[in-house]
Every structure is written in C-alpha cells, then in structure tokens.
Short mmCIF file of C-alpha atoms in Angstrom, two decimals:
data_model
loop_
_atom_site.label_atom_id
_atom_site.label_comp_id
_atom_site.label_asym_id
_atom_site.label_seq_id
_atom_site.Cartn_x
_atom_site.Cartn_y
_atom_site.Cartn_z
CA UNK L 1 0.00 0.00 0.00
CA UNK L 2 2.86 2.78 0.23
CA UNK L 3 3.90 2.70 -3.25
CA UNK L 4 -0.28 3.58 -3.82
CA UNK L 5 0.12 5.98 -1.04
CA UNK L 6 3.09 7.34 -2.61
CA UNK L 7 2.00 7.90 -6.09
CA UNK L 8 -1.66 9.38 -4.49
CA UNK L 9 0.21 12.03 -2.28
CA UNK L 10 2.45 13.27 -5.54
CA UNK L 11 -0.49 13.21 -8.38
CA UNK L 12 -2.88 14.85 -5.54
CA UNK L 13 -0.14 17.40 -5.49
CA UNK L 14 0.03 17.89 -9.20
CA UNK L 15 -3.72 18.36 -9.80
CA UNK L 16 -5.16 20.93 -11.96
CA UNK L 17 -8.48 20.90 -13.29
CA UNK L 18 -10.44 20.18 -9.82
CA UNK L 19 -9.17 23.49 -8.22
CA UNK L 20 -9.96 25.24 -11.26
CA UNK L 21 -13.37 23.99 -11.07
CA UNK L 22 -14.46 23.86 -7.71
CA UNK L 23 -12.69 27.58 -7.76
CA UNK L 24 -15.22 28.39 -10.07
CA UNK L 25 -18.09 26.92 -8.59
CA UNK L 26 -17.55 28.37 -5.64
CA UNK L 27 -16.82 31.98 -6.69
CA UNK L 28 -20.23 31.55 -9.07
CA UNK L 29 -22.33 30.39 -6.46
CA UNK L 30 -20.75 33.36 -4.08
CA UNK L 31 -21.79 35.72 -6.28
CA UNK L 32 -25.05 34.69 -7.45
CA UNK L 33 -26.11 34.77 -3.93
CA UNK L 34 -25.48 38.36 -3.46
CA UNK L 35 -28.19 38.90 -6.12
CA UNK L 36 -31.51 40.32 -4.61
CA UNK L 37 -33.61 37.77 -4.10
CA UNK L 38 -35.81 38.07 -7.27
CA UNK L 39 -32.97 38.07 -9.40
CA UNK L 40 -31.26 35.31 -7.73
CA UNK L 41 -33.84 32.45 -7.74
CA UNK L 42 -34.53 34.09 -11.17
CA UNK L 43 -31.37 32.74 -12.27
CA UNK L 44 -31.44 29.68 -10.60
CA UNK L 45 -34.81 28.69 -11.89
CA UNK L 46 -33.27 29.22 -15.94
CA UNK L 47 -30.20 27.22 -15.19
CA UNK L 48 -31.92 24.45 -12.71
CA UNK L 49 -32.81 20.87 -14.57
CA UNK L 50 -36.61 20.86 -13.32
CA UNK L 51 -39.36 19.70 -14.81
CA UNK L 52 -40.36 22.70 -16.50
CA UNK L 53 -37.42 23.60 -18.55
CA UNK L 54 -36.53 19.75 -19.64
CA UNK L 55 -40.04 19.32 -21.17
CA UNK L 56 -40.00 22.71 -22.87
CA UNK L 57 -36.82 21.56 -24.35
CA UNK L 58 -34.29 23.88 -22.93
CA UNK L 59 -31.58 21.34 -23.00
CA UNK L 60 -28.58 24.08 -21.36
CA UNK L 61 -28.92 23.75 -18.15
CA UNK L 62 -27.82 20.02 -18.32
CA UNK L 63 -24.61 21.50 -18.10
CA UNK L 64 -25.31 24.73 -16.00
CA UNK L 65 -27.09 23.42 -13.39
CA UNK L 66 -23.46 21.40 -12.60
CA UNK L 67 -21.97 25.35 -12.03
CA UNK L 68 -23.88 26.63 -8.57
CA UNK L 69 -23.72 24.50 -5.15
CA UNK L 70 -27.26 24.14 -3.60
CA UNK L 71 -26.32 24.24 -0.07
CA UNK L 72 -23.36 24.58 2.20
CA UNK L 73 -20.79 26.22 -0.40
CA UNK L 74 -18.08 24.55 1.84
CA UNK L 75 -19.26 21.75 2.16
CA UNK L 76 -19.81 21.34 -1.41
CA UNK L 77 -16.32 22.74 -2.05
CA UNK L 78 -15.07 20.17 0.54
CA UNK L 79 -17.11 17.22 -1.32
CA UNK L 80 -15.33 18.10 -4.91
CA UNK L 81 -12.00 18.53 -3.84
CA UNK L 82 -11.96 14.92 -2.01
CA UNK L 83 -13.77 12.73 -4.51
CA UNK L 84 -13.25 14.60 -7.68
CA UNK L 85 -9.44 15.43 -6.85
CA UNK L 86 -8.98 11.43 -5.99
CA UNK L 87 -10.36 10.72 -8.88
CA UNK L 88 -8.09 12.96 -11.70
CA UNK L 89 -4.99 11.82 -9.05
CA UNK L 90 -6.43 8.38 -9.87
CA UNK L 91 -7.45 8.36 -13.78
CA UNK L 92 -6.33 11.75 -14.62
CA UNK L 93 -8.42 14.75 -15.62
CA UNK L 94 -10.13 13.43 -19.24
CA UNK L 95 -11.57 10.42 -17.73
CA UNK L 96 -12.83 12.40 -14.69
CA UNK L 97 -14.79 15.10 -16.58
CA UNK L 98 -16.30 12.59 -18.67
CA UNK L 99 -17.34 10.46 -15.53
CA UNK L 100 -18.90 13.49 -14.20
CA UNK L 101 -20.73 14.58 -16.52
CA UNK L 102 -21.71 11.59 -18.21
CA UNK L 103 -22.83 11.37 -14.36
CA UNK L 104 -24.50 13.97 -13.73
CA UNK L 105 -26.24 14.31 -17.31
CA UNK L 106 -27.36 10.44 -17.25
CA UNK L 107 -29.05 11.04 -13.94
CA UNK L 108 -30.89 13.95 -14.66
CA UNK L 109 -32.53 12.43 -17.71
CA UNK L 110 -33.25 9.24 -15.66
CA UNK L 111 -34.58 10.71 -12.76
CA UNK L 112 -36.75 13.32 -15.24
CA UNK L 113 -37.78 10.38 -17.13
CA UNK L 114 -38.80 8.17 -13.79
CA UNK L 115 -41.05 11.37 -12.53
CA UNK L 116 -42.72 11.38 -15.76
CA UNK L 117 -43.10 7.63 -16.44
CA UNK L 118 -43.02 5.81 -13.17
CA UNK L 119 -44.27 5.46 -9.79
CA UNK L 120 -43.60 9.43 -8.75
CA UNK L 121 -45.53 11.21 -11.57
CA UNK L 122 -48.30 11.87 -8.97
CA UNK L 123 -45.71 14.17 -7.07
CA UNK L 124 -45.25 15.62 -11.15
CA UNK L 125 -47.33 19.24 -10.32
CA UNK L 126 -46.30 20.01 -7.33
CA UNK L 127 -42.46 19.87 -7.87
CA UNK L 128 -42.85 20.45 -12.04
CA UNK L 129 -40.65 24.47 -11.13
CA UNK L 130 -38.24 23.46 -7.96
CA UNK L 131 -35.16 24.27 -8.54
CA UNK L 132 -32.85 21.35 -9.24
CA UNK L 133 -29.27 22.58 -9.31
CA UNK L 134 -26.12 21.40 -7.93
CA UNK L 135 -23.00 19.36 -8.22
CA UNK L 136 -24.43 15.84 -5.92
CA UNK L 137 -25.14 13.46 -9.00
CA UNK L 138 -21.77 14.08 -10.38
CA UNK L 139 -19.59 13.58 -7.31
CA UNK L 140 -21.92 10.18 -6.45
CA UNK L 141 -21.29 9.33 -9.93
CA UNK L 142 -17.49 9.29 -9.79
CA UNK L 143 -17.67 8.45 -6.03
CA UNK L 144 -19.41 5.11 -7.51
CA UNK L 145 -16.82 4.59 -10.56
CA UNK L 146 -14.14 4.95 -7.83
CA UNK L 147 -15.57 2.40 -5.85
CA UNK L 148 -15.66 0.04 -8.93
CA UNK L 149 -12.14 0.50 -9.81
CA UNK L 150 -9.92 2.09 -7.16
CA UNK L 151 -7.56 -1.23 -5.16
CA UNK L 152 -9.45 -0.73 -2.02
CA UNK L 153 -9.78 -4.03 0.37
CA UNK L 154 -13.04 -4.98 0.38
CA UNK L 155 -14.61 -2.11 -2.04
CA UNK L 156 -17.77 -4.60 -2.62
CA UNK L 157 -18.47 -4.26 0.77
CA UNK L 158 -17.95 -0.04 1.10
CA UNK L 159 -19.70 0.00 -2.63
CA UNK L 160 -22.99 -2.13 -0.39
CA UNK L 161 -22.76 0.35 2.34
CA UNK L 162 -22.65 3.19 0.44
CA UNK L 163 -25.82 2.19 -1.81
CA UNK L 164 -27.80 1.02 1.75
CA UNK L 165 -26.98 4.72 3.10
CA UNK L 166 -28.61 6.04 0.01
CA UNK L 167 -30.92 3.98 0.10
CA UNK L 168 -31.85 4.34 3.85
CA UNK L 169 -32.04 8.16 3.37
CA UNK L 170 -34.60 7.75 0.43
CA UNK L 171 -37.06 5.22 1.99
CA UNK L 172 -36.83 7.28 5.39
CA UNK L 173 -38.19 10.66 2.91
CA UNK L 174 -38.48 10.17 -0.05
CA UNK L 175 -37.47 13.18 -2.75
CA UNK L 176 -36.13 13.11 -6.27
CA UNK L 177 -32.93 14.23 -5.28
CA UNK L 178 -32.63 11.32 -3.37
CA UNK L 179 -33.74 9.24 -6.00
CA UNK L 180 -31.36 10.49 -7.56
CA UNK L 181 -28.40 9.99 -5.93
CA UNK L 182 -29.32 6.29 -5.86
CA UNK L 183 -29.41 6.25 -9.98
CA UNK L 184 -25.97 8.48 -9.87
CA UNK L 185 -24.46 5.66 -7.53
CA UNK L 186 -25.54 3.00 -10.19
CA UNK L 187 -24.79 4.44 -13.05
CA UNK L 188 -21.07 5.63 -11.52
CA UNK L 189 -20.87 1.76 -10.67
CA UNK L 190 -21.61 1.00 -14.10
CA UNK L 191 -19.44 3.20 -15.85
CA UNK L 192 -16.74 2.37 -13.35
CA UNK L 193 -16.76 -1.70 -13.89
CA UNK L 194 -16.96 -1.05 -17.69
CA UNK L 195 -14.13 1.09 -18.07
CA UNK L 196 -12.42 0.04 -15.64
CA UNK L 197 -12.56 -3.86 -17.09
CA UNK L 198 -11.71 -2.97 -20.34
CA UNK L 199 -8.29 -1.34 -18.52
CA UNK L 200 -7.43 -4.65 -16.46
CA UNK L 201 -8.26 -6.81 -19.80
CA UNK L 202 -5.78 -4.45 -21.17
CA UNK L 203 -3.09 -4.35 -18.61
CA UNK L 204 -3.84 -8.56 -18.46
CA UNK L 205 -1.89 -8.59 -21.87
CA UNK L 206 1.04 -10.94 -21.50
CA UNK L 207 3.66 -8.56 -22.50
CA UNK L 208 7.53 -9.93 -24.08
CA UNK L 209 10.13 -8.93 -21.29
CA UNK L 210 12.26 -5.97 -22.00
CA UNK L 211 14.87 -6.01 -24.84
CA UNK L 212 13.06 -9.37 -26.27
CA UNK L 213 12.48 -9.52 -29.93
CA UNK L 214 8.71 -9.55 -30.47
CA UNK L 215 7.09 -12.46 -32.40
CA UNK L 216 6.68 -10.62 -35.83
CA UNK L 217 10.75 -9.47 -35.47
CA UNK L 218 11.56 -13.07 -35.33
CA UNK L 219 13.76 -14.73 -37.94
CA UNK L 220 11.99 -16.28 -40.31
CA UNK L 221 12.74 -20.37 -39.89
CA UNK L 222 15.24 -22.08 -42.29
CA UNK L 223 11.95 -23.82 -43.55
CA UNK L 224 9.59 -21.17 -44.07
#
C-alpha cells in the first residue's frame, strides 16, 4: 500500500483541473447569492434541470445546473476537492470530466424520465418548477466509478454500504434528489466496472520482457 500511497500524495499534489473547477463553482455560487432575491432564484430557476425547462426543451442547463452548489458552499467545495481530486490523481483529468458529466447528465434524464413515467408522476405538479441545481449526481457518480475500480480491500463491501446509506435516506423521505443519488451511484458503478474492465483486460496482456524480440521481429525459420 505505500507505493499507492506514494503515487496518491504526488499526483494529488500535481492536480489541476479540480481546483480550477471547484474555484469556479464556488466563486459563481458566491456571487449569485449576493443577487436580490428576485434576481437570484430568477437565475437559478433558468439554469436548474426541473421539470419545467426539460419538457420545454431547454436542454442548457444540463450542463449549468453542474456550475452553482445548492447548499453549504463549503461543504460542497469540501465534497469536490476529495472525490473529484482522488479521482483525476487516480485516472487523470479526461476520464474524470467525462465520468462526471456523463454522471450527472445520465441522472438527470433518468430521474426526469422516472417522474414522468413511473411510480412518482403523482408528485409531477407540485415539484414540475423546484429548482434542481447542484453538483451531488456528479460527485456520487465518480464516487461510484471509484468504488468500482480504485484497489481498495473490500470495495464490494464499502460500494454495499454506500448504496444502503442512500438507500436508507430515500425510503426514510423520499425526494427526487434522493432518488437520484441512488441512480448516480448505479450508473457511476456501471461506468466504473466497464471502463475500468476494459483497462485490467488491457493491462492482463502478457507482454515480451524488456529487450526481447517480439514475435513478428523473429527470424523467419530455415523452412519457411
């Protein structure tokens, strides 16, 4: 475990886009709350992913929503340094953004789709304008691809306890950000064994040791 250690400490040290972005989030969120009131949940209601602007088609905040922290801004600051800093330390920045907001995207259709479709669309009318903003489903998205492919001892078991918590929380009150939180687990999970198997079938390779000639540099054989 101290090589890992080791190589964690000195990538954590070398990160770059995480500051940068949670930086930004936090200055944006800073500032929009300084707004008057009217004008602030004014803007938070055309960049939130509710109801309302999804059906009318406005696709754009998919990706702004992602921008302001609903909540404790150091909290949330706190929350995307950890888990989205382990993770570019881990995979590097490219695979991270893509995690996220392949994260955060998937789950917002998902859980827009399951309030339409499913079992919730009773609660439909009376949340169809709540603002939905934040950065949650992205960090339990990569939170759940870490657990699927970062060498932790028994991750199976944290990955279990992680998804009962989740679950516990929804079933105890149920809301659609709950709800979704449990999809952004699964669907971090998901992307997490999928990429992450596709590495280890990879790195499985038998490779020729160092300074061997590889099969197609081989002589060709007195008979052939």
């Amino acid at each position: 475990m101290q090589p890992v250690v080791r190589t964690a400490r000195t990538r954590l040290l070398g990160l770059r886009l995480t500051p940068l972005y949670v930086t930004l989030v936090a200055l944006l969120t800073t500032v929009v709350r300084t707004f008057p009131p009217h004008l602030r949940d004014e803007l938070v209601l055309h960049n939130s992913t509710d109801i309302a602007n999804l059906s009318s088609g406005q696709l754009y905040p998919l990706l702004t929503s992602a921008l302001l922290i609903d909540g404790d801004i150091a909290l949330g600051a706190v929350l995307l340094l950890t888990i989205l800093g382990t993770a570019e330390a881990y995979w590097g920045w490219r695979r991270t953004v893509v995690t996220y907001l392949a994260g955060h995207v998937v789950t917002t259709l998902t859980v827009f789709a399951l309030l339409l479709l499913g079992p919730f669309h009773q609660a439909v009318e009376r949340i169809v304008a709540t603002p939905d903003v934040g950065v949650s489903y992205g960090v339990v998205a990569v939170l759940g691809a870490l657990l699927a492919t970062c060498p932790l001892p028994r991750r199976a078991g944290i990955a279990a306890a992680v998804g009962a918590m989740f679950s516990a929380v929804f079933l105890a009150a149920p809301t659609f950000t709950d709800l979704g939180h449990l999809v952004a687990l699964a669907t971090g999970l998901a992307m997490g064994r999928t990429v992450g198997g596709s590495a280890r079938r990879r790195t499985a390779r038998p490779r020729p040791p160092l300074g061997s000639a590889r099969l197609d540099d081989s002589p060709p054989s007195p008979n052939g």
